[in-house]
Short mmCIF file of C-alpha atoms in Angstrom, two decimals:
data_model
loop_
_atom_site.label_atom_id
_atom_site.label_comp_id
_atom_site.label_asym_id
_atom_site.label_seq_id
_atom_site.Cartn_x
_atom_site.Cartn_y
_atom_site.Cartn_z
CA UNK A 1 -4.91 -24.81 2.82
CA UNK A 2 -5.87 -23.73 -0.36
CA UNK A 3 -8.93 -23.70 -2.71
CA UNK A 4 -9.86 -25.64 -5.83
CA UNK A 5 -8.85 -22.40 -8.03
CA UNK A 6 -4.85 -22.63 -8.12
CA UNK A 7 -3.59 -21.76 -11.11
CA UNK A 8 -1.84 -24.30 -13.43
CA UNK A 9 2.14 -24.53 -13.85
CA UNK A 10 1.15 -23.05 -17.17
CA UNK A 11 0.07 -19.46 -15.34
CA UNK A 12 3.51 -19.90 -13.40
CA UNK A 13 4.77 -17.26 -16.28
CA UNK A 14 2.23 -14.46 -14.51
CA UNK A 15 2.97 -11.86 -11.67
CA UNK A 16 1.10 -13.08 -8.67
CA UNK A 17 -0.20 -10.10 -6.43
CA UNK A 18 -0.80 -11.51 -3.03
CA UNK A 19 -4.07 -9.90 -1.84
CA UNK A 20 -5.27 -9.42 2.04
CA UNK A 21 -9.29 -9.63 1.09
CA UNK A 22 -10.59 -9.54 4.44
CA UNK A 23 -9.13 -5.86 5.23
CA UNK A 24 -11.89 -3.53 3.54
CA UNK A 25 -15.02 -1.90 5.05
CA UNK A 26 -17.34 -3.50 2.68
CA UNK A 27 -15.70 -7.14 3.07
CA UNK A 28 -14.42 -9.60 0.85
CA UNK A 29 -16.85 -9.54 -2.48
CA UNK A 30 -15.75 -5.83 -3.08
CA UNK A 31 -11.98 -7.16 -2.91
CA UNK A 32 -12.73 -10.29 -5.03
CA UNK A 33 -14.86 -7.97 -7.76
CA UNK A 34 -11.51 -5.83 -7.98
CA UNK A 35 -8.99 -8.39 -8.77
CA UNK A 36 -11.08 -9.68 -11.15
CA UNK A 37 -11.89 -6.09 -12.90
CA UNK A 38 -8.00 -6.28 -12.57
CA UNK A 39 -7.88 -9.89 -14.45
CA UNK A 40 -10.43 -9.37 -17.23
CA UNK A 41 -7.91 -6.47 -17.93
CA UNK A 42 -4.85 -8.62 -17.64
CA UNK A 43 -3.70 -11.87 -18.73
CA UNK A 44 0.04 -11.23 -17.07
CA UNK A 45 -1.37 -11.16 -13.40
CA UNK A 46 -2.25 -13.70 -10.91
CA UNK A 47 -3.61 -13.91 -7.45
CA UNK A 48 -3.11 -15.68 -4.03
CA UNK A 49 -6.37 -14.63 -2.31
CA UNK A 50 -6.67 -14.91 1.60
CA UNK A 51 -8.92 -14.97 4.15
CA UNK A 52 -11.33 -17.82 5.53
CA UNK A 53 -11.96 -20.30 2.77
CA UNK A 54 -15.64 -20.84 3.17
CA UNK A 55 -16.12 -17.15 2.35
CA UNK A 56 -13.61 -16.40 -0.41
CA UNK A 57 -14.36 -19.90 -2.42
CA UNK A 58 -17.82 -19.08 -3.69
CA UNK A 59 -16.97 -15.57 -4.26
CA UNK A 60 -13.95 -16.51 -6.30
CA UNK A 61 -16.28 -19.45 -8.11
CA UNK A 62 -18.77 -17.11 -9.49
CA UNK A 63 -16.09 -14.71 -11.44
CA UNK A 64 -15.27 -16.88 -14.91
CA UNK A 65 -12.56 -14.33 -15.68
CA UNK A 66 -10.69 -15.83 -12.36
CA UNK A 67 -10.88 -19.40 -13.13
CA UNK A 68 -7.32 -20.77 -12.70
CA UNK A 69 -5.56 -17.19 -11.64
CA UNK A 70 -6.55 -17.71 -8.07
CA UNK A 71 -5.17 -19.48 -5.18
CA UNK A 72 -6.59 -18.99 -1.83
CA UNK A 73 -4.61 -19.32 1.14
CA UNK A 74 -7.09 -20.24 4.56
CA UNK A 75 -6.47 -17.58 7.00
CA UNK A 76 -9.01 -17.55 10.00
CA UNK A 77 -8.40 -14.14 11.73
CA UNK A 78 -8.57 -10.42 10.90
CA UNK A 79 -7.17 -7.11 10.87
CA UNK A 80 -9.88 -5.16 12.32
CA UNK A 81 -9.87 -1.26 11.84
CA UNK A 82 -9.84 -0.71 15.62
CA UNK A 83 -6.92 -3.13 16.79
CA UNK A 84 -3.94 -1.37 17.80
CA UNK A 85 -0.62 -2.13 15.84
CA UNK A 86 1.12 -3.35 18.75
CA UNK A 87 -1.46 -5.77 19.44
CA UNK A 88 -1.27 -6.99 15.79
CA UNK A 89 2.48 -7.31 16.24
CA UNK A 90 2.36 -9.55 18.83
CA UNK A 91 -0.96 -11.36 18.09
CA UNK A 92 -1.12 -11.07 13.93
CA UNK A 93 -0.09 -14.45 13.18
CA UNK A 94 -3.27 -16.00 11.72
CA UNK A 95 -4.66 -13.22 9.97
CA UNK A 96 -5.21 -12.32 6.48
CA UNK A 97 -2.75 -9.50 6.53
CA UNK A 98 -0.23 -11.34 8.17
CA UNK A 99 -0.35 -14.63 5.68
CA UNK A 100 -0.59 -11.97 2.34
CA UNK A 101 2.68 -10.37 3.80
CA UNK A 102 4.07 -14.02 4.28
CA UNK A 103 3.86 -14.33 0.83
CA UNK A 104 6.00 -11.98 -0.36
CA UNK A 105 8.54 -12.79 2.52
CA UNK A 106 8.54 -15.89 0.79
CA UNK A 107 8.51 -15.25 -2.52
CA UNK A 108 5.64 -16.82 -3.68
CA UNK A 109 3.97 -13.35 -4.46
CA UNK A 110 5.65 -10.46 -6.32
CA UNK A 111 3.79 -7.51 -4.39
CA UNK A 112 0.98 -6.87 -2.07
CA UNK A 113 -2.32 -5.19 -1.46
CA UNK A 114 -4.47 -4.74 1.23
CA UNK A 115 -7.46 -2.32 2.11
CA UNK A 116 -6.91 -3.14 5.83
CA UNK A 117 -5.46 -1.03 9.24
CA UNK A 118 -2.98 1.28 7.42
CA UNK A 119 -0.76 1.21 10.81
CA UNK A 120 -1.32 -2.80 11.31
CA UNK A 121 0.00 -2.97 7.75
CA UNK A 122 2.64 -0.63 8.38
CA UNK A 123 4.08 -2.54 11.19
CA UNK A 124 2.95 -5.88 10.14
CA UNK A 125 5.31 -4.62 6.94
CA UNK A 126 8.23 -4.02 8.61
CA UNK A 127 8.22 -7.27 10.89
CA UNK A 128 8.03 -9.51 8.22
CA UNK A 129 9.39 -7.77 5.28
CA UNK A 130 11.58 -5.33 7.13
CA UNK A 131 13.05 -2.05 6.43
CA UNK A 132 15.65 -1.90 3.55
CA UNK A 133 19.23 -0.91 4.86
CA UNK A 134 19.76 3.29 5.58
CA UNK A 135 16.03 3.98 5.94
CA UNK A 136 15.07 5.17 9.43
CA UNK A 137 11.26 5.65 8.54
CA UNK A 138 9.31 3.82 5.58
CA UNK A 139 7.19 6.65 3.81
CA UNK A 140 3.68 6.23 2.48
CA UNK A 141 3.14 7.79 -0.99
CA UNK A 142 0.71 8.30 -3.36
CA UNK A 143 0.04 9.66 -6.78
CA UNK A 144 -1.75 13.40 -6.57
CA UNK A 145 -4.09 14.19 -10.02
CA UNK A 146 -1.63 17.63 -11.41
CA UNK A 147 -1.61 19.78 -13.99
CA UNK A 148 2.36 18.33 -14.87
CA UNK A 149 2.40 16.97 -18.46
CA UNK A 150 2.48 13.27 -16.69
CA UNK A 151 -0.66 14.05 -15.02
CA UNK A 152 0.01 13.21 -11.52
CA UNK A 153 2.27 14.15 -8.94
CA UNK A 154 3.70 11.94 -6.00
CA UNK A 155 3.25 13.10 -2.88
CA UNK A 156 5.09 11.36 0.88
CA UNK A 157 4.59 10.71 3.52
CA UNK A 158 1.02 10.83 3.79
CA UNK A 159 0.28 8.85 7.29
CA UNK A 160 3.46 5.77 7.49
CA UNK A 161 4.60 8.29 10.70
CA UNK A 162 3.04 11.55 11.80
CA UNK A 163 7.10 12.83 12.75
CA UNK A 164 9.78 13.81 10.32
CA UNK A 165 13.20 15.07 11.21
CA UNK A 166 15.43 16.42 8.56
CA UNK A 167 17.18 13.02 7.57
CA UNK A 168 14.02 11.20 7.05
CA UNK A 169 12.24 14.26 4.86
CA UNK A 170 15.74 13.68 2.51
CA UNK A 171 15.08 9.82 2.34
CA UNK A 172 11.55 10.81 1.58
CA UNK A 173 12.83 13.08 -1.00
CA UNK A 174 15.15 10.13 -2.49
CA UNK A 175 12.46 7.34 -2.62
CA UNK A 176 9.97 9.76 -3.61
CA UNK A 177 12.18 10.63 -6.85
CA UNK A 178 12.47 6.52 -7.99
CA UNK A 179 9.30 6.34 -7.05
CA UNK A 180 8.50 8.83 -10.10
CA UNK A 181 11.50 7.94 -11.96
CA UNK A 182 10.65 4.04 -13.00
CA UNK A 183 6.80 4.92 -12.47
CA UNK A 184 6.64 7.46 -15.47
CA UNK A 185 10.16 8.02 -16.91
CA UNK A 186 10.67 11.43 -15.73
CA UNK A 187 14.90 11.01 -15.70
CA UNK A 188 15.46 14.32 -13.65
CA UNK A 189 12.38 15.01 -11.08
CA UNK A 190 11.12 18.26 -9.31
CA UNK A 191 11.37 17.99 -5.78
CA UNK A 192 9.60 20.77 -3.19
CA UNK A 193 9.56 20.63 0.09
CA UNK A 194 5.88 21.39 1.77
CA UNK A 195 6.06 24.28 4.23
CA UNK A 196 3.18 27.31 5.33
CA UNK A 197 5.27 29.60 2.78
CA UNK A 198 7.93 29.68 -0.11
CA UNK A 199 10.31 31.68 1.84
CA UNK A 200 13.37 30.10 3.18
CA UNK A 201 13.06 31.76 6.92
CA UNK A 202 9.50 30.19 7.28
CA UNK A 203 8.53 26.87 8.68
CA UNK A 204 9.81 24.89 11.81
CA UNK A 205 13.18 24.04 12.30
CA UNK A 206 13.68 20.57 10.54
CA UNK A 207 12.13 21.82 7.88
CA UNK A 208 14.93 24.75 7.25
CA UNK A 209 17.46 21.80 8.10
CA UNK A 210 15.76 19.56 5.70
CA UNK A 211 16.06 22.54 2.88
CA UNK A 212 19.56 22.53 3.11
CA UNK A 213 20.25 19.05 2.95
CA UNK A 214 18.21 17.76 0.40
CA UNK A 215 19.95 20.99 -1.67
CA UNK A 216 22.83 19.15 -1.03
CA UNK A 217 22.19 16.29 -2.06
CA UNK A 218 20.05 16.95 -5.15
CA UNK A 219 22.37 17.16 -8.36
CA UNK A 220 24.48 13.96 -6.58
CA UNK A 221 20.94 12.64 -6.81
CA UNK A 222 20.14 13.51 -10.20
CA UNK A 223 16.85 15.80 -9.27
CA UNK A 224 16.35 19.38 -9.20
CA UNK A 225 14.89 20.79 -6.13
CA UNK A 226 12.70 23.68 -6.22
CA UNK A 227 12.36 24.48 -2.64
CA UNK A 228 9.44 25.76 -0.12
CA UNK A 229 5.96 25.04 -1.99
CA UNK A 230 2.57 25.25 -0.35
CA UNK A 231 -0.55 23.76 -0.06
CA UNK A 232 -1.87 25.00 -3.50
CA UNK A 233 1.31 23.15 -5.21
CA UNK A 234 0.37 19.72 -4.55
CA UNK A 235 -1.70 19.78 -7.80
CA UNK A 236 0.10 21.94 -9.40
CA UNK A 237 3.21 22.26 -12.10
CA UNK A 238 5.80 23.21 -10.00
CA UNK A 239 6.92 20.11 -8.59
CA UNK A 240 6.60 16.53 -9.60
CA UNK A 241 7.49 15.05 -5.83
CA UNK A 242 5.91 16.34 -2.91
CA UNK A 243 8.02 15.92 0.51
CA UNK A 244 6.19 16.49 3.72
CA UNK A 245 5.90 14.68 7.20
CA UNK A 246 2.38 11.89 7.47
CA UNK A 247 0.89 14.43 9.83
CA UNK A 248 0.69 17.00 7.13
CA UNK A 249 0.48 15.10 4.60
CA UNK A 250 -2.57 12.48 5.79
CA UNK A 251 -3.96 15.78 6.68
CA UNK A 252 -3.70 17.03 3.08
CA UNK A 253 -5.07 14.33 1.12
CA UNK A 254 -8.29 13.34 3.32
CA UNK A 255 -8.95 17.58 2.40
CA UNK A 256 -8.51 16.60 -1.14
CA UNK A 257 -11.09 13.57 -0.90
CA UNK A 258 -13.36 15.79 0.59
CA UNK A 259 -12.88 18.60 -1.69
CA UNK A 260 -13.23 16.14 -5.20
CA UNK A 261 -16.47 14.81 -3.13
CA UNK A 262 -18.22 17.78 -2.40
CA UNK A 263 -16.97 18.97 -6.01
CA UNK A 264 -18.69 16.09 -7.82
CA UNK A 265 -21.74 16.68 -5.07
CA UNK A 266 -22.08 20.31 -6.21
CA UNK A 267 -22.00 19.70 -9.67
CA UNK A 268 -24.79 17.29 -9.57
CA UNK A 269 -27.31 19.19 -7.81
CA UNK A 270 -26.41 22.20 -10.52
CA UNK A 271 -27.24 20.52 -13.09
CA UNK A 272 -30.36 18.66 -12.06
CA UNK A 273 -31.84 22.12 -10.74
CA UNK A 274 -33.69 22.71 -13.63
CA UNK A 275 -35.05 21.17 -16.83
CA UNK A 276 -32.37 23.76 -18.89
CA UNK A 277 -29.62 22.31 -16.47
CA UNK A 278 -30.61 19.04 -17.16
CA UNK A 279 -30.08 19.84 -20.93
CA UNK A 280 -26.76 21.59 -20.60
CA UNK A 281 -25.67 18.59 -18.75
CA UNK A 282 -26.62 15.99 -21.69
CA UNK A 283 -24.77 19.02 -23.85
CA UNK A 284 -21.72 18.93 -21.92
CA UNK A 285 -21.88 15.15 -20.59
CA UNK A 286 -18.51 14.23 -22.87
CA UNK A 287 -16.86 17.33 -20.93
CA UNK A 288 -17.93 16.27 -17.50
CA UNK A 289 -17.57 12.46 -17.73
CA UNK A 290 -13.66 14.18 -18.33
CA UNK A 291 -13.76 16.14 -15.65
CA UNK A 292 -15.76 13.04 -13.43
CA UNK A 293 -12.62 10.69 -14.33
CA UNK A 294 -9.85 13.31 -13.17
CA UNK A 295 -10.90 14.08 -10.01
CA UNK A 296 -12.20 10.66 -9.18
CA UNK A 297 -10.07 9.61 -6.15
CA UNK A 298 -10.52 6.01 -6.98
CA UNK A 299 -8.10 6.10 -10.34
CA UNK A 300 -4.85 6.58 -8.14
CA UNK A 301 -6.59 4.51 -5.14
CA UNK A 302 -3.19 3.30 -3.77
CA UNK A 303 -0.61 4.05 -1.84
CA UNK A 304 3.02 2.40 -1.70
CA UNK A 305 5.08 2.19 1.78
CA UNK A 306 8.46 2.94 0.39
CA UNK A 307 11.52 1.78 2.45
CA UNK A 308 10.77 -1.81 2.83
CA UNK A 309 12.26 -5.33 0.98
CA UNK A 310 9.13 -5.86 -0.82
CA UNK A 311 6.22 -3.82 -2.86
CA UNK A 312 3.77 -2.99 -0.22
CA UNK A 313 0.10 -1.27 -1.58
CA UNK A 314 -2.21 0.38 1.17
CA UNK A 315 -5.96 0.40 -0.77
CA UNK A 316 -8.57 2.83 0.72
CA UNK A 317 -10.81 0.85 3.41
CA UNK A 318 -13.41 2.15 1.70
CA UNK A 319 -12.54 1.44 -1.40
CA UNK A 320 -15.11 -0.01 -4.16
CA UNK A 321 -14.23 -2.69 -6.73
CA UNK A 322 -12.63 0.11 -9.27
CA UNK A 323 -10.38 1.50 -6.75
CA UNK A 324 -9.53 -2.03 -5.53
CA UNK A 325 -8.24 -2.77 -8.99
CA UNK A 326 -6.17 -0.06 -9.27
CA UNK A 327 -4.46 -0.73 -6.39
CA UNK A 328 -4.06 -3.91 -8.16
CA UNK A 329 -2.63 -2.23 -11.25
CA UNK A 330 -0.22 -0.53 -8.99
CA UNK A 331 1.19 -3.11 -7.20
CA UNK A 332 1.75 -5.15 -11.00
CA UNK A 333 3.23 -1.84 -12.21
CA UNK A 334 5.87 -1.75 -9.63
CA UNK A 335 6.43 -5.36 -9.26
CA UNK A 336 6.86 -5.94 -13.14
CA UNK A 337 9.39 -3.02 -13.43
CA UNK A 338 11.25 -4.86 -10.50
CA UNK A 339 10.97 -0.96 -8.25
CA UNK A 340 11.46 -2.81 -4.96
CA UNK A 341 15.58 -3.62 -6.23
CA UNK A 342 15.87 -0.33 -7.81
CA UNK A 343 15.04 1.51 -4.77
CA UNK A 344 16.84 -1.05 -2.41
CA UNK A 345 19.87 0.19 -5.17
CA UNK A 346 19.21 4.01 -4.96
CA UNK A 347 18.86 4.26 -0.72
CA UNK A 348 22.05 2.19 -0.69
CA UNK A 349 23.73 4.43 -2.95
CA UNK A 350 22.38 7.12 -1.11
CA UNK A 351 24.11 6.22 2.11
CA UNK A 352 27.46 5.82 0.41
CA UNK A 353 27.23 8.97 -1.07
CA UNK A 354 26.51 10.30 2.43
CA UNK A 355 29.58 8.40 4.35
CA UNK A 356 31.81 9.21 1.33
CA UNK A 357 31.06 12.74 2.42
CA UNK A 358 31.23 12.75 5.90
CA UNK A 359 34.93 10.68 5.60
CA UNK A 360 35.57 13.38 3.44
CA UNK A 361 34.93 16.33 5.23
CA UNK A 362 36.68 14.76 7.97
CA UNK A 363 39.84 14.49 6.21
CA UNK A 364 39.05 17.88 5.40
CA UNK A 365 38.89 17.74 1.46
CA UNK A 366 36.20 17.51 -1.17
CA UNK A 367 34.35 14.08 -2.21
CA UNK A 368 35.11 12.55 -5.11
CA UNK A 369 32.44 9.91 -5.23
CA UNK A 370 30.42 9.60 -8.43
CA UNK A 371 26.32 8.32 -8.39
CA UNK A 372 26.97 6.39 -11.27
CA UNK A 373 23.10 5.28 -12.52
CA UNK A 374 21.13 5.97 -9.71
CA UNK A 375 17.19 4.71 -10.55
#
C-alpha cells in the first residue's frame, strides 16, 4: 500500500533512499524531519518511507519540501530495540526494517537507512541482501573527525561482530580502504591495525597474525600499512583506516560520544560562570561554533555495514533530525558513486589474488598475478 505522495515518473531520474522510519528512539517525526532537511538540500534524492500509513501520511503531508519525493510503503510491525536478532530473523517479515531492506533486494531503492536494532539490521541485512562472495564477516564502519588533511578517518568494525580472527581483520582492512578510496579520493590509503601498543610482540595472537597478513597483502592492494596504532590514533594523522574487531571498536566510539559530550558540557558551564565568561564567549563565538561543528557526533551520524550486495546505513537510535539527514547524505553518497559494485569488484579481486597465491606457493614458485584497478 502506498500513500498519496509517490513521486511522478518525472522524479524517476532521482536516487531513491529507502528509509526504515519506525526504528529511532524518538519515533517517526524525527525520521521524517531528516529526510526532508535531506530534500530541501537535494533535488537528486528521493524517498520510499515505511512504517504504518496512518502515522507516516500526515507527517509526510505537513513537509512542502517532500511533496512528490515520497512514497510510503504500509508496514504494520516493528523493530523494537529489545527483540533479539534471531527472533527478527524468523519473525521480521512485516516490519519496517524488513520491507526498507526489501526494497533494495528489489531494486526499487538505491541504498538504505535505518536508526533501528543495529544487530536486527545486521542480520535482517544479510538474509535479504546477503553477504557479497569471499566475505566471512560484514564490518560496520564509520567516519572518525581527524586531524588528516581529509578531515576524517574511517574506522571498522565498530559493533557488526564483537570476534575477529586474522582473515576477517584483512577483509576489514580491504573494504575499509574502498570505503575511503571512492568516499574521498585518497588513491593509496594508510592502514593501522588497533592494538594496546605499537610494538610488533604486543597484542593477542590474531592480531600478530593479522599484522603479517595484511603486510602481505598491502602493496598487491594498493595501500600502505603503517602497523600497530593505539587508542590515541583514531583521531589522529597517522592512519586514514582504522582496523579493529566490533568489541573494541563499539567500545571505542561510545568513549568518543561521551568524551565530545562531556567536552561540549564543560565548555558551556565555563563560559556561563561569569558575566566576563559570558563576554569572552560572544568574543570567541565564531571560534567555538568551529570547534561545536567538529566534534559534533551528529555530522558523521552513520555507519555503513560493508560486505553485503547492497548500501546498508545504521543511523544512531538516538539520533535527531540533523544526524538523520546525514545518514541520508551518506547513503546518496555511496549509492550515487555506485560503492556497493566497486567493493563487490575489490573483495572479489581480493580472493583471486589470495588463491593465485596459495596455487602458487603450492607449485612452489612466485605469483604472477597483477591487481589491475582495484577501487
Amino acid at each position: 500500500m502506498t500513500g498519496n505522495t509517490a513521486p511522478s515518473q518525472a522524479d524517476a531520474r532521482r536516487t531513491v533512499i529507502s528509509v526504515d522510519a519506525m526504528g529511532g528512539d524518538a519515533g517517526p517525526a524525527v525520521v521524517v524531519a531528516g529526510i526532508a532537511k535531506s530534500a530541501s538540500k537535494n533535488p537528486d534524492i528521493g524517498f520510499l518511507l515505511h512504517g504504518p500509513i496512518e502515522q507516516l501520511e500526515p507527517l509526510v503531508a505537513r513537509r512542502k519540501t517532500l511533496k512528490g519525493r515520497v512514497e510510503i510503503r504500509d508496514a504494520r510491525d516493528v523493530v523494537t530495540m529489545e527483540d533479539k536478532p534471531s527472533q527478527v530473523m524468523r519473525n521480521g517479515k512485516g516490519t519496517s526494517m524488513w520491507s526498507a531492506l526489501e526494497s533494495v533486494r528489489s531494486g526499487e531503492a538505491d541504498g538504505v537507512v535505518s536508526c533501528g536494532n543495529t544487530g536486527a539490521l545486521m542480520a535482517l541485512s544479510m538474509l535479504r541482501l546477503r553477504k557479497l562472495p569471499g566475505v566471512n564477516r560484514p564490518a560496520i564502519a564509520i567516519l572518525w573527525p581527524s586531524r588528516n588533511p581529509q578531515g576524517f578517518n574511517v574506522m571498522l568494525d565498530v559493533g557488526a561482530d564483537v570476534r575477529a580472527d586474522a582473515e576477517d581483520l584483512l577483509q576489514y582492512a580491504l573494504m575499509g580502504t574502498s570505503y575511503i578510496r571512492n568516499s574521498m579520493d585518497l588513491p593509496c590509503p594508510r592502514v593501522g591495525l588497533l592494538n594496546v601498543g605499537t610494538e610488533e610482540h604486543k597484542g593477542r595472537a590474531e592480531l600478530k597474525e593479522a599484522y603479517a597478513l595484511i603486510s602481505q597483502n598491502a602493496e598487491k592492494a594498493n595501500f600502505e600499512f603503517v602497523g600497530f596504532v593505539e587508542g590515541s590514533d583514531i583521531p589522529g594523522d597517522i592512519a586514514d583506516v582504522i582496523v579493529t574487531d566490533g568489541f573494541t571498536g563499539n567500545v571505542a566510539i561510545k568513549t568518543g560520544e561521551g568524551t565530545a559530550s562531556l567536552l561540549r558540557s564543560a565548555m558551556r558551564e565555563a563560559f556561563e560562570y561569569s558575566i566576563l565568561s559570558r563576554l569572552a564567549a560572544l568574543l570567541a563565538y565564531t571560534s567555538l561554533s568551529r570547534l561545536s561543528k567538529r566534534i559534533d557526533p551528529r555530522r558523521v551520524n552513520g555507519g555503513v555495514f560493508l560486505g553485503l550486495n547492497g548500501t546498508v546505513v545504521k543511523s544512531h537510535g538516538g539520533a535527531d533530525a540533523t544526524g538523520v539527514s546525514a545518514a541520508v547524505k551518506l547513503a546518496f553518497l555511496l549509492a550515487e558513486q555506485g560503492f556497493a559494485e566497486k567493493l563487490a569488484a575489490r573483495v572479489a579481486s581480493a580472493v583471486e589474488l589470495a588463491q593465485d597465491d596459495a596455487t602458487s606457493a603450492d607449485a612452489g614458485g612466485p605469483g604472477d598475478s597483477e591487481t589491475g584497478s582495484l577501487n
